[in-house]
mmCIF file of N, CA and C in Angstrom:
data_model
loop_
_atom_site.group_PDB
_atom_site.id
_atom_site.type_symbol
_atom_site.label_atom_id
_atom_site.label_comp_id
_atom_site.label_asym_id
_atom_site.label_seq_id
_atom_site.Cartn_x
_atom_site.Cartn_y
_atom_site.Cartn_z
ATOM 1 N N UNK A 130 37.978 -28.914 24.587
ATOM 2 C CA UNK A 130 38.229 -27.544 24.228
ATOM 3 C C UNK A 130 36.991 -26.975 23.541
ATOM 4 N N UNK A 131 36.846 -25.844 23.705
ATOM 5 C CA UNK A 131 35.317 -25.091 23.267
ATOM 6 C C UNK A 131 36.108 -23.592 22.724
ATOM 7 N N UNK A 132 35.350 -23.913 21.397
ATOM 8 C CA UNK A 132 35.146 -22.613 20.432
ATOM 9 C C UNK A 132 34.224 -22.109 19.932
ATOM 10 N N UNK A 133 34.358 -20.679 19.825
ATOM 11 C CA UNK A 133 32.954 -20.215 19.254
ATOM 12 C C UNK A 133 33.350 -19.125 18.168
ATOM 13 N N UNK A 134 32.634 -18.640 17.099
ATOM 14 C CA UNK A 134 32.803 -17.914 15.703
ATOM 15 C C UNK A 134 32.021 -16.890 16.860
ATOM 16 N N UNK A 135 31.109 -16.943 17.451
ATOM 17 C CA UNK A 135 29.638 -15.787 17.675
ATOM 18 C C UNK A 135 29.917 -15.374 19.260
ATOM 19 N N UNK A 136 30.585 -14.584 19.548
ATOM 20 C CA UNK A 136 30.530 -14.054 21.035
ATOM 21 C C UNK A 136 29.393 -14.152 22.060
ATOM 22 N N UNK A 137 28.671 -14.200 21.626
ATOM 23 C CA UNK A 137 27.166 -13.697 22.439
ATOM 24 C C UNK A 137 26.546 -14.765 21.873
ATOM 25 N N UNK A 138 27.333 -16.197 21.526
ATOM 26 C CA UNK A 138 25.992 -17.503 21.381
ATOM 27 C C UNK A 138 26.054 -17.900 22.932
ATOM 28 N N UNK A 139 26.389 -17.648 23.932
ATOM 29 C CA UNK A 139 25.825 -18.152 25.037
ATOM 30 C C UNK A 139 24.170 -17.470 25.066
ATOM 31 N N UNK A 140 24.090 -16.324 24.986
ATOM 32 C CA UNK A 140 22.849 -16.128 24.725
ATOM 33 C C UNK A 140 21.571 -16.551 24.632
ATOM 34 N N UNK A 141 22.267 -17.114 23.372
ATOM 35 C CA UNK A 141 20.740 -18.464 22.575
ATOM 36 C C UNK A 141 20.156 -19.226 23.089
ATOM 37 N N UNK A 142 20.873 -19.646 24.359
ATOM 38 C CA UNK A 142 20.431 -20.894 25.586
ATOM 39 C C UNK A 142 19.394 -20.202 26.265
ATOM 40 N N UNK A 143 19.948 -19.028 26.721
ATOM 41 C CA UNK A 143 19.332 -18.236 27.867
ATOM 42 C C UNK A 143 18.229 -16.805 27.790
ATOM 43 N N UNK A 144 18.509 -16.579 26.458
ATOM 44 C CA UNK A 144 17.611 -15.305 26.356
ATOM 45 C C UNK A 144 16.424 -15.399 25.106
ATOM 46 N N UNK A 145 15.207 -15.520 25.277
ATOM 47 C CA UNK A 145 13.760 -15.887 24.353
ATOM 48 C C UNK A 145 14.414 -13.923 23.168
ATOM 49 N N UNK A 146 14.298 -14.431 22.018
ATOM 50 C CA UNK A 146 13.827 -13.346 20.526
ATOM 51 C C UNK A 146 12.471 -13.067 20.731
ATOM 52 N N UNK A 147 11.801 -12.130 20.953
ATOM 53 C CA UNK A 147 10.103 -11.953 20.712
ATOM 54 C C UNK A 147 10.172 -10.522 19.808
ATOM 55 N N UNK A 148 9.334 -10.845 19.308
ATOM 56 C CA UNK A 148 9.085 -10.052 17.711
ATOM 57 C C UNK A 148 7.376 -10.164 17.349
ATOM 58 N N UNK A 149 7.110 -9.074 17.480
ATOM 59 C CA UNK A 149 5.619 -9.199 17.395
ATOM 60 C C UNK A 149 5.189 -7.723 15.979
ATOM 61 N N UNK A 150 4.309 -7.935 15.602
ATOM 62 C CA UNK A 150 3.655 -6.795 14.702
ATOM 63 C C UNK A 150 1.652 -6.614 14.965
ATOM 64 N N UNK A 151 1.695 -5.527 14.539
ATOM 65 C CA UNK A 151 0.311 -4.975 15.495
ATOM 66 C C UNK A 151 -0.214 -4.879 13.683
ATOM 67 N N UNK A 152 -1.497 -5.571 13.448
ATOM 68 C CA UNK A 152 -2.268 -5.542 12.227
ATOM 69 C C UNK A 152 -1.296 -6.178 11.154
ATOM 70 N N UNK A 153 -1.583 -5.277 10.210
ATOM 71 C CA UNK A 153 -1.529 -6.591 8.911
ATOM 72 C C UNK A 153 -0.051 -5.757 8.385
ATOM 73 N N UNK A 154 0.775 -7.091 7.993
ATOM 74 C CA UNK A 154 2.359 -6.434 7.515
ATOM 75 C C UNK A 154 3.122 -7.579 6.986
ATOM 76 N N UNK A 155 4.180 -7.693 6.918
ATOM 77 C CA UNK A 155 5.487 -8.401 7.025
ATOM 78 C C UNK A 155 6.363 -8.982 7.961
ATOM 79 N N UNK A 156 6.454 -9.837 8.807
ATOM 80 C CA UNK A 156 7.421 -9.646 9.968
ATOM 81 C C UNK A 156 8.548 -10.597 9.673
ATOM 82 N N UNK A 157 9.373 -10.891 9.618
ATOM 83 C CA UNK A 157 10.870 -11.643 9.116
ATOM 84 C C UNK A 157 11.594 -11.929 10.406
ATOM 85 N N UNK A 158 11.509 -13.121 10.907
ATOM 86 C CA UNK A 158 12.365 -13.718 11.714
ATOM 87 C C UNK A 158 13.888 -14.365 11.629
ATOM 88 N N UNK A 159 14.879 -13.683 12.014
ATOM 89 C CA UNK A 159 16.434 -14.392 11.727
ATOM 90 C C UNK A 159 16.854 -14.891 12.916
ATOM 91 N N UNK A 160 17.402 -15.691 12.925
ATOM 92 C CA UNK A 160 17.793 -16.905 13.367
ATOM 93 C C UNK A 160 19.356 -17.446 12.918
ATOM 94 N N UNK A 161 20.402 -17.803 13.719
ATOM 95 C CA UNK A 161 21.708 -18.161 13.576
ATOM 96 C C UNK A 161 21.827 -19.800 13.829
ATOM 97 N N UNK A 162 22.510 -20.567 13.416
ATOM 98 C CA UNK A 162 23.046 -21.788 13.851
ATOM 99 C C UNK A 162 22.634 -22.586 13.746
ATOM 100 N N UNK A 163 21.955 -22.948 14.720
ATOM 101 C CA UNK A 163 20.589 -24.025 15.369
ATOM 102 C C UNK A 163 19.556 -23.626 14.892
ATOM 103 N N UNK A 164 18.842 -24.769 14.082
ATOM 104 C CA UNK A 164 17.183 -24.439 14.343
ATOM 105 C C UNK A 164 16.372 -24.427 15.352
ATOM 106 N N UNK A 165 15.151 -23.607 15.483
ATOM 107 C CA UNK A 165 14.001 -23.394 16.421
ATOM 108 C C UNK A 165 12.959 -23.494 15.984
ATOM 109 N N UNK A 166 12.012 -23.997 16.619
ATOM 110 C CA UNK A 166 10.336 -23.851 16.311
ATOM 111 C C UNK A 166 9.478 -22.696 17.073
ATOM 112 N N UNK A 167 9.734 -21.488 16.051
ATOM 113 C CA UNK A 167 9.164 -20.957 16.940
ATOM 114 C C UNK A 167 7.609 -21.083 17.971
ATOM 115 N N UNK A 168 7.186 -20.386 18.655
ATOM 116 C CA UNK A 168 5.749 -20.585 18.895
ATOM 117 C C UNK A 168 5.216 -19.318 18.712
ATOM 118 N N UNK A 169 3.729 -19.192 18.023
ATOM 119 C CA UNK A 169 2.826 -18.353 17.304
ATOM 120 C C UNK A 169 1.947 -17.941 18.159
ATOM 121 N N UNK A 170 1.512 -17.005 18.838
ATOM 122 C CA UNK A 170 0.598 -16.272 19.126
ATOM 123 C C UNK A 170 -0.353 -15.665 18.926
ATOM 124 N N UNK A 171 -1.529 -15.286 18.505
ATOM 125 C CA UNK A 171 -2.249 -13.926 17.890
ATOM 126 C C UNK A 171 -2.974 -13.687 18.868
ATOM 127 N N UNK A 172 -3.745 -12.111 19.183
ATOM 128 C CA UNK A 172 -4.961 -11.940 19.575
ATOM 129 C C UNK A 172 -5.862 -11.350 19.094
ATOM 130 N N UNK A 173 -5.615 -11.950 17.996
ATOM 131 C CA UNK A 173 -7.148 -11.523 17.422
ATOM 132 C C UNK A 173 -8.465 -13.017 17.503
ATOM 133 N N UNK A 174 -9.521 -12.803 17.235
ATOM 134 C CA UNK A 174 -10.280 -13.459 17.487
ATOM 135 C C UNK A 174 -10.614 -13.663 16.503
ATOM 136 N N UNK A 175 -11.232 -15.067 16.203
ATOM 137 C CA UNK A 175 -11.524 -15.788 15.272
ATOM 138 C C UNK A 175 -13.242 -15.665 14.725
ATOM 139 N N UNK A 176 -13.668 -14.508 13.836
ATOM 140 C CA UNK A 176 -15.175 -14.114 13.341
ATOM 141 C C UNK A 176 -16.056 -15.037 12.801
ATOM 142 N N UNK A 177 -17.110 -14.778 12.975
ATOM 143 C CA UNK A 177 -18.253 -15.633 12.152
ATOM 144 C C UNK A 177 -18.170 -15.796 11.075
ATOM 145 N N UNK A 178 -17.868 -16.827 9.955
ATOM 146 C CA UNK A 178 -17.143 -16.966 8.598
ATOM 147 C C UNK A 178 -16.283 -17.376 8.281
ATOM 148 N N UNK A 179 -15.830 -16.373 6.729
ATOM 149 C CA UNK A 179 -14.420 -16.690 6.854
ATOM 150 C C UNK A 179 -13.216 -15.736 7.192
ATOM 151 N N UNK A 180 -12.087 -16.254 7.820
ATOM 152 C CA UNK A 180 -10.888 -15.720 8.578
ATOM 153 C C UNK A 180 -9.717 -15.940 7.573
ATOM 154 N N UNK A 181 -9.047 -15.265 7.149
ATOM 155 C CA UNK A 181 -7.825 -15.294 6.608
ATOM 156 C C UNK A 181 -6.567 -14.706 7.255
ATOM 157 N N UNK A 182 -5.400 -15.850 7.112
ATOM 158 C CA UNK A 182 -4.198 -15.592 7.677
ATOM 159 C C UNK A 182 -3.364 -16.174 6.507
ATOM 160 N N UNK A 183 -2.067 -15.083 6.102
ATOM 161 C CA UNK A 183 -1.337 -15.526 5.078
ATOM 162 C C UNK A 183 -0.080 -16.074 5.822
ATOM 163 N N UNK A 184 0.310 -16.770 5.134
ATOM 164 C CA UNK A 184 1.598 -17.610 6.131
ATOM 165 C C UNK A 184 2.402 -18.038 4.483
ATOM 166 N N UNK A 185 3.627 -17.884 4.877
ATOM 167 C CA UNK A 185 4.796 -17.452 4.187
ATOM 168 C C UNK A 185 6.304 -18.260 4.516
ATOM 169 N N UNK A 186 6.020 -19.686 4.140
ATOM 170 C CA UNK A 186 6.958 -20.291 5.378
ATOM 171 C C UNK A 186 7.855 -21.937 4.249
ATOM 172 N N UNK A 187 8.342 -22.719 4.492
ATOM 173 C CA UNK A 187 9.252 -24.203 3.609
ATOM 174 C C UNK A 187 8.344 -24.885 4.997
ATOM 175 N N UNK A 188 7.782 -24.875 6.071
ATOM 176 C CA UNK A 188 7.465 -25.528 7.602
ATOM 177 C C UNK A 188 6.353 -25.623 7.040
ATOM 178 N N UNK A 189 5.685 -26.410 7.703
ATOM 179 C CA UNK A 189 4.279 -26.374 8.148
ATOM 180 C C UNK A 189 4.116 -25.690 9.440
ATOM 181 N N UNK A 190 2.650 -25.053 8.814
ATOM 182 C CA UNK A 190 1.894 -23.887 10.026
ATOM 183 C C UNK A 190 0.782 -24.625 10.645
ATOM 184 N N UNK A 191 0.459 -24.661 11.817
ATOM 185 C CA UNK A 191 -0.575 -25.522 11.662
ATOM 186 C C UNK A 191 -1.630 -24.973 12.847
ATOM 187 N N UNK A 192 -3.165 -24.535 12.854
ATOM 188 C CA UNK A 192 -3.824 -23.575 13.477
ATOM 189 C C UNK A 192 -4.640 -25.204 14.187
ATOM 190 N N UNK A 193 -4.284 -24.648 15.218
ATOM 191 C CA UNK A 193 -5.659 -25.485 16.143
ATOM 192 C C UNK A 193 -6.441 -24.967 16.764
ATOM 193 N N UNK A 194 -8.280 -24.777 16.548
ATOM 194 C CA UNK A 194 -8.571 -24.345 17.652
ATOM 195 C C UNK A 194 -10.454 -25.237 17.845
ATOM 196 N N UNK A 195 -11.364 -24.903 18.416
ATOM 197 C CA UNK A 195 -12.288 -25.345 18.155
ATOM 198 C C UNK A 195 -13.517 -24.674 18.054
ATOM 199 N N UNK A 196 -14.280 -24.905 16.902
ATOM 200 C CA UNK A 196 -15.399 -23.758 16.677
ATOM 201 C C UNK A 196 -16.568 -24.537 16.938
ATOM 202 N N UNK A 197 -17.074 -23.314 17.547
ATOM 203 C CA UNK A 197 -18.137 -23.052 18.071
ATOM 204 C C UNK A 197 -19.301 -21.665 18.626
ATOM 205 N N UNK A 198 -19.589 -21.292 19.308
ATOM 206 C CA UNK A 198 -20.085 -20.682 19.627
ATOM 207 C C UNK A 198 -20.188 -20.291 21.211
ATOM 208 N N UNK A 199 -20.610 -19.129 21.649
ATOM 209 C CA UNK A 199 -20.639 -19.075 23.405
ATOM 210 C C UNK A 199 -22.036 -18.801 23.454
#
């Protein structure tokens, strides 16, 4: 037998949350039930120096990329 509290958790299987913000802000992700990892995106490009990104999180964030030069 199958029950559900949330009408629309079939959903969660089948439909991606995307939530994006353009420059510098706040963005707050909610989430029901189950945990997720989300995955992180940016396009901004990474400058000669130093780069700062504030991250606001109980997870670990973790940036991979490799520097260098073209």
């Amino acid at each position: 037998m199958l029950s559900s509290t949330d009408g629309d958790a079939f959903l969660y299987y089948v439909s991606e949350t995307v939530e994006s913000i353009s420059g510098s802000g706040t963005l707050t992700l909610h989430n029901d039930y189950m945990p997720v990892v989300p995955v992180i995106t940016t396009t901004a490009e990474l400058r000669y120096g130093g780069n700062s990104v504030s991250v606001t999180s109980e997870g670990t964030t973790t940036f991979i990329y490799r520097q260098g030069r073209l």
